[in-house]
PDB file of C-alpha atoms in Angstrom:
ATOM      1  CA  MET A  41       3.330   8.313 -19.285  1.00  0.00           C
ATOM      2  CA  ALA A  42       4.618   4.831 -20.126  1.00  0.00           C
ATOM      3  CA  PHE A  43       8.021   3.444 -19.144  1.00  0.00           C
ATOM      4  CA  ALA A  44      10.018   0.393 -20.029  1.00  0.00           C
ATOM      5  CA  TYR A  45      11.588  -1.733 -17.319  1.00  0.00           C
ATOM      6  CA  GLN A  46      13.851  -4.711 -16.895  1.00  0.00           C
ATOM      7  CA  THR A  47      14.008  -6.851 -13.760  1.00  0.00           C
ATOM      8  CA  ASN A  48      17.182  -8.158 -12.137  1.00  0.00           C
ATOM      9  CA  ASN A  49      16.584 -11.508 -13.917  1.00  0.00           C
ATOM     10  CA  GLY A  50      16.277  -9.990 -17.332  1.00  0.00           C
ATOM     11  CA  GLN A  51      12.519  -9.845 -17.806  1.00  0.00           C
ATOM     12  CA  THR A  52      11.373  -6.727 -19.514  1.00  0.00           C
ATOM     13  CA  GLY A  53       7.987  -5.110 -19.777  1.00  0.00           C
ATOM     14  CA  GLN A  54       6.058  -1.759 -19.848  1.00  0.00           C
ATOM     15  CA  GLY A  55       4.465   0.126 -16.978  1.00  0.00           C
ATOM     16  CA  LYS A  56       2.380   3.265 -16.652  1.00  0.00           C
ATOM     17  CA  LEU A  57       3.469   6.174 -14.497  1.00  0.00           C
ATOM     18  CA  VAL A  58       0.643   7.584 -12.418  1.00  0.00           C
ATOM     19  CA  GLU A  59       0.732  10.901 -10.568  1.00  0.00           C
ATOM     20  CA  PHE A  60      -0.030  10.969  -6.833  1.00  0.00           C
ATOM     21  CA  ASN A  61      -2.035  13.971  -5.799  1.00  0.00           C
ATOM     22  CA  GLY A  62      -2.557  13.284  -2.089  1.00  0.00           C
ATOM     23  CA  GLY A  63      -5.692  14.132  -0.142  1.00  0.00           C
ATOM     24  CA  GLY A  64      -7.970  12.255   2.160  1.00  0.00           C
ATOM     25  CA  ASP A  65     -10.912  11.492  -0.057  1.00  0.00           C
ATOM     26  CA  GLY A  66     -11.657   7.930   0.850  1.00  0.00           C
ATOM     27  CA  GLY A  67      -9.203   6.088  -1.403  1.00  0.00           C
ATOM     28  CA  GLY A  68     -10.294   7.334  -4.904  1.00  0.00           C
ATOM     29  CA  PRO A  69      -7.695   8.345  -7.533  1.00  0.00           C
ATOM     30  CA  GLY A  70      -5.163  10.615  -5.999  1.00  0.00           C
ATOM     31  CA  GLY A  71      -6.498  10.035  -2.482  1.00  0.00           C
ATOM     32  CA  ASP A  72      -5.918   7.940   0.646  1.00  0.00           C
ATOM     33  CA  PRO A  73      -8.258   5.771   2.694  1.00  0.00           C
ATOM     34  CA  GLY A  74      -9.156   8.720   5.044  1.00  0.00           C
ATOM     35  CA  GLY A  75      -7.613  10.558   7.989  1.00  0.00           C
ATOM     36  CA  GLY A  76      -4.009  11.529   7.821  1.00  0.00           C
ATOM     37  CA  THR A  77      -2.666  12.202   4.463  1.00  0.00           C
ATOM     38  CA  PRO A  78       0.240   9.992   3.382  1.00  0.00           C
ATOM     39  CA  GLY A  79       3.606  11.726   4.024  1.00  0.00           C
ATOM     40  CA  GLU A  80       2.397  13.233   7.319  1.00  0.00           C
ATOM     41  CA  GLY A  81       4.120  10.775   9.492  1.00  0.00           C
ATOM     42  CA  CYS A  82       1.293   8.087   9.667  1.00  0.00           C
ATOM     43  CA  THR A  83       1.313   4.509   8.441  1.00  0.00           C
ATOM     44  CA  LEU A  84      -0.662   2.733   5.851  1.00  0.00           C
ATOM     45  CA  THR A  85      -1.351  -0.954   5.484  1.00  0.00           C
ATOM     46  CA  GLN A  86      -0.152  -3.348   2.795  1.00  0.00           C
ATOM     47  CA  GLY A  87      -3.655  -3.364   1.535  1.00  0.00           C
ATOM     48  CA  TYR A  88      -3.477   0.399   0.791  1.00  0.00           C
ATOM     49  CA  TRP A  89      -0.099  -0.009  -0.994  1.00  0.00           C
ATOM     50  CA  GLY A  90      -1.216  -2.842  -3.127  1.00  0.00           C
ATOM     51  CA  SER A  91      -4.887  -2.181  -4.002  1.00  0.00           C
ATOM     52  CA  ALA A  92      -5.762   1.450  -3.649  1.00  0.00           C
ATOM     53  CA  PRO A  93      -5.157   3.367  -6.871  1.00  0.00           C
ATOM     54  CA  ALA A  94      -3.434   6.107  -4.848  1.00  0.00           C
ATOM     55  CA  GLY A  95      -1.345   3.635  -2.986  1.00  0.00           C
ATOM     56  CA  GLU A  96      -0.082   2.025  -6.236  1.00  0.00           C
ATOM     57  CA  ALA A  97       0.722   5.468  -7.707  1.00  0.00           C
ATOM     58  CA  ARG A  98       2.537   6.489  -4.503  1.00  0.00           C
ATOM     59  CA  LEU A  99       4.461   3.221  -4.532  1.00  0.00           C
ATOM     60  CA  ILE A 100       5.824   3.965  -7.964  1.00  0.00           C
ATOM     61  CA  GLN A 101       6.648   7.613  -6.890  1.00  0.00           C
ATOM     62  CA  LEU A 102       8.526   6.527  -3.750  1.00  0.00           C
ATOM     63  CA  VAL A 103      10.539   3.737  -5.285  1.00  0.00           C
ATOM     64  CA  GLY A 104      11.077   5.263  -8.676  1.00  0.00           C
ATOM     65  CA  ALA A 105      13.568   3.679 -11.025  1.00  0.00           C
ATOM     66  CA  GLU A 106      15.810   2.615  -8.243  1.00  0.00           C
ATOM     67  CA  GLY A 107      13.440  -0.019  -6.783  1.00  0.00           C
ATOM     68  CA  LEU A 108      13.278  -1.210  -3.290  1.00  0.00           C
ATOM     69  CA  GLU A 109      15.607  -3.795  -1.623  1.00  0.00           C
ATOM     70  CA  LEU A 110      14.053  -6.753   0.057  1.00  0.00           C
ATOM     71  CA  GLY A 111      16.751  -9.033   1.446  1.00  0.00           C
ATOM     72  CA  ASN A 112      19.729  -8.864  -0.986  1.00  0.00           C
ATOM     73  CA  ARG A 113      17.686  -8.234  -4.090  1.00  0.00           C
ATOM     74  CA  THR A 114      16.263  -5.052  -5.519  1.00  0.00           C
ATOM     75  CA  TYR A 115      12.636  -5.222  -6.780  1.00  0.00           C
ATOM     76  CA  SER A 116      11.155  -2.789  -9.247  1.00  0.00           C
ATOM     77  CA  ALA A 117       7.896  -0.860  -8.605  1.00  0.00           C
ATOM     78  CA  VAL A 118       6.112  -3.223 -10.932  1.00  0.00           C
ATOM     79  CA  GLU A 119       7.492  -6.212  -9.081  1.00  0.00           C
ATOM     80  CA  LEU A 120       6.601  -4.787  -5.717  1.00  0.00           C
ATOM     81  CA  ASP A 121       3.019  -4.160  -6.895  1.00  0.00           C
ATOM     82  CA  ALA A 122       2.808  -7.800  -8.258  1.00  0.00           C
ATOM     83  CA  ILE A 123       3.920  -9.115  -4.863  1.00  0.00           C
ATOM     84  CA  LEU A 124       1.362  -6.821  -3.029  1.00  0.00           C
ATOM     85  CA  ASP A 125      -1.340  -7.870  -5.405  1.00  0.00           C
ATOM     86  CA  SER A 126      -0.858 -11.659  -5.118  1.00  0.00           C
ATOM     87  CA  PRO A 127      -2.778 -13.534  -2.343  1.00  0.00           C
ATOM     88  CA  ALA A 128      -1.396 -13.318   1.120  1.00  0.00           C
ATOM     89  CA  GLY A 129       0.887 -16.322   1.621  1.00  0.00           C
ATOM     90  CA  GLY A 130       1.166 -16.796  -2.160  1.00  0.00           C
ATOM     91  CA  GLN A 131      -0.621 -19.479  -4.206  1.00  0.00           C
ATOM     92  CA  GLY A 132      -0.786 -22.047  -1.351  1.00  0.00           C
ATOM     93  CA  GLY A 133      -1.702 -19.362   1.186  1.00  0.00           C
ATOM     94  CA  SER A 134       1.174 -20.469   3.609  1.00  0.00           C
ATOM     95  CA  ASN A 135       4.450 -19.092   2.146  1.00  0.00           C
ATOM     96  CA  MET A 136       5.955 -17.213   5.028  1.00  0.00           C
ATOM     97  CA  LEU A 137       8.421 -15.647   2.710  1.00  0.00           C
ATOM     98  CA  HIS A 138       5.627 -13.910   0.894  1.00  0.00           C
ATOM     99  CA  ILE A 139       3.699 -13.090   4.195  1.00  0.00           C
ATOM    100  CA  LEU A 140       6.764 -11.372   5.572  1.00  0.00           C
ATOM    101  CA  ALA A 141       7.587  -9.658   2.331  1.00  0.00           C
ATOM    102  CA  ILE A 142       4.198  -7.853   2.044  1.00  0.00           C
ATOM    103  CA  GLN A 143       4.534  -6.491   5.549  1.00  0.00           C
ATOM    104  CA  LEU A 144       8.157  -5.525   4.918  1.00  0.00           C
ATOM    105  CA  ILE A 145       7.228  -3.660   1.691  1.00  0.00           C
ATOM    106  CA  ALA A 146       4.432  -1.703   3.480  1.00  0.00           C
ATOM    107  CA  ALA A 147       6.842  -0.803   6.367  1.00  0.00           C
ATOM    108  CA  LYS A 148       9.571   0.374   3.978  1.00  0.00           C
ATOM    109  CA  LEU A 149       7.110   2.448   1.978  1.00  0.00           C
ATOM    110  CA  ASN A 150       5.730   3.879   5.129  1.00  0.00           C
ATOM    111  CA  VAL A 151       9.208   4.999   6.239  1.00  0.00           C
ATOM    112  CA  LEU A 152       9.924   6.422   2.725  1.00  0.00           C
ATOM    113  CA  ASN A 153       6.632   8.140   3.173  1.00  0.00           C
ATOM    114  CA  ASP A 154       7.961   9.917   6.324  1.00  0.00           C
ATOM    115  CA  ALA A 155       6.613   7.551   9.028  1.00  0.00           C
ATOM    116  CA  ASP A 156       8.832   7.343  12.063  1.00  0.00           C
ATOM    117  CA  ASP A 157      10.736   3.966  12.115  1.00  0.00           C
ATOM    118  CA  SER A 158      12.497   4.189  15.400  1.00  0.00           C
ATOM    119  CA  GLN A 159      10.330   1.424  16.892  1.00  0.00           C
ATOM    120  CA  ILE A 160      10.923  -1.053  13.933  1.00  0.00           C
ATOM    121  CA  ALA A 161      14.269  -0.264  12.410  1.00  0.00           C
ATOM    122  CA  ASP A 162      15.894  -3.397  13.909  1.00  0.00           C
ATOM    123  CA  ASP A 163      12.844  -5.460  12.695  1.00  0.00           C
ATOM    124  CA  ILE A 164      13.191  -4.066   9.144  1.00  0.00           C
ATOM    125  CA  GLU A 165      16.891  -5.078   9.209  1.00  0.00           C
ATOM    126  CA  LEU A 166      16.068  -8.500  10.666  1.00  0.00           C
ATOM    127  CA  ALA A 167      13.442  -9.109   7.936  1.00  0.00           C
ATOM    128  CA  ASP A 168      15.947  -8.307   5.242  1.00  0.00           C
ATOM    129  CA  THR A 169      18.394 -10.677   6.791  1.00  0.00           C
ATOM    130  CA  LEU A 170      15.911 -13.525   7.048  1.00  0.00           C
ATOM    131  CA  ILE A 171      14.852 -12.868   3.402  1.00  0.00           C
ATOM    132  CA  GLY A 172      18.610 -12.823   2.254  1.00  0.00           C
ATOM    133  CA  ASN A 173      18.831 -14.173  -1.267  1.00  0.00           C
ATOM    134  CA  LEU A 174      15.383 -15.790  -1.507  1.00  0.00           C
ATOM    135  CA  ILE A 175      13.158 -14.635  -4.309  1.00  0.00           C
ATOM    136  CA  ILE A 176       9.600 -13.553  -3.431  1.00  0.00           C
ATOM    137  CA  GLU A 177       6.503 -15.001  -5.012  1.00  0.00           C
ATOM    138  CA  PRO A 178       5.160 -14.263  -7.729  1.00  0.00           C
ATOM    139  CA  ILE A 179       8.497 -13.421  -9.181  1.00  0.00           C
ATOM    140  CA  PRO A 180       9.694 -16.257 -11.539  1.00  0.00           C
ATOM    141  CA  GLY A 181      11.871 -18.730  -9.663  1.00  0.00           C
ATOM    142  CA  TYR A 182      10.426 -17.677  -6.340  1.00  0.00           C
ATOM    143  CA  ASP A 183      11.127 -19.609  -3.159  1.00  0.00           C
ATOM    144  CA  THR A 184       8.776 -20.848  -0.457  1.00  0.00           C
ATOM    145  CA  VAL A 185       9.317 -21.057   3.300  1.00  0.00           C
ATOM    146  CA  SER A 186       7.010 -23.360   5.314  1.00  0.00           C
ATOM    147  CA  PRO A 187       5.438 -21.663   8.474  1.00  0.00           C
ATOM    148  CA  ASN A 188       6.412 -24.713  10.473  1.00  0.00           C
ATOM    149  CA  SER A 189      10.154 -24.388   9.669  1.00  0.00           C
ATOM    150  CA  THR A 190      12.591 -22.664  11.939  1.00  0.00           C
ATOM    151  CA  LEU A 191      12.990 -19.834   9.354  1.00  0.00           C
ATOM    152  CA  GLY A 192       9.227 -19.694   8.849  1.00  0.00           C
ATOM    153  CA  GLN A 193       8.642 -19.203  12.643  1.00  0.00           C
ATOM    154  CA  GLN A 194      11.265 -16.384  12.709  1.00  0.00           C
ATOM    155  CA  MET A 195       9.757 -14.762   9.747  1.00  0.00           C
ATOM    156  CA  ASP A 196       6.244 -14.936  11.373  1.00  0.00           C
ATOM    157  CA  THR A 197       7.562 -13.247  14.633  1.00  0.00           C
ATOM    158  CA  VAL A 198       8.945 -10.307  12.654  1.00  0.00           C
ATOM    159  CA  LYS A 199       5.903 -10.140  10.378  1.00  0.00           C
ATOM    160  CA  LYS A 200       3.719  -9.661  13.410  1.00  0.00           C
ATOM    161  CA  THR A 201       5.801  -6.657  14.544  1.00  0.00           C
ATOM    162  CA  LEU A 202       5.746  -5.104  11.011  1.00  0.00           C
ATOM    163  CA  ASP A 203       2.067  -5.696  10.741  1.00  0.00           C
ATOM    164  CA  SER A 204       1.450  -3.998  14.049  1.00  0.00           C
ATOM    165  CA  TYR A 205       3.574  -1.020  12.877  1.00  0.00           C
ATOM    166  CA  ASN A 206       1.762  -0.733   9.528  1.00  0.00           C
ATOM    167  CA  ASN A 207      -1.595  -0.744  11.382  1.00  0.00           C
ATOM    168  CA  GLY A 208      -0.553   2.163  13.629  1.00  0.00           C
ATOM    169  CA  ASN A 209      -0.044   0.125  16.938  1.00  0.00           C
ATOM    170  CA  LEU A 210       3.662   1.061  17.741  1.00  0.00           C
ATOM    171  CA  ASN A 211       3.437   4.746  18.649  1.00  0.00           C
ATOM    172  CA  VAL A 212       3.040   5.807  15.031  1.00  0.00           C
ATOM    173  CA  PRO A 213      -0.479   6.670  14.068  1.00  0.00           C
ATOM    174  CA  LYS A 214      -2.244   4.971  11.223  1.00  0.00           C
ATOM    175  CA  CYS A 215      -3.567   7.200   8.465  1.00  0.00           C
ATOM    176  CA  ASP A 216      -7.291   6.663   8.991  1.00  0.00           C
TER     177      ASP A 216
END
């Protein structure tokens, strides 16, 4: 089923809805990368959400038409997928805004997917505060944050915590 969308900055496009069927079949269509089934309180990495066919389908299912707020801006499922599919750190490989955003997207999707966020709720809030009104690459008009800047160093600290959570290292198991 196809759907039309419009981003917050007026861009329009078409997307395709895909049904998520669950299952632990190693990452094929309708499956997950193994172990715990998404939705059973375990976490998945940003790589799953951005590249596994089931992850992309589940992303669309979880955020729906409402999108997902990162900082003070709401991103559509199509925009979130574009952010996750772009190279970590953006085109130059060192955009801390992008690096933080991909971990924040994964963490928020894990929470929407029933993973416990008690260990990272404050970090999610801090990440949103640090992102504020900045626009995340590759969305047109995107901002960049140097890893050597004060903001970049703060983003890196929060990114490390979110990455640890997404990898199942903060008392919430990773779906394996």
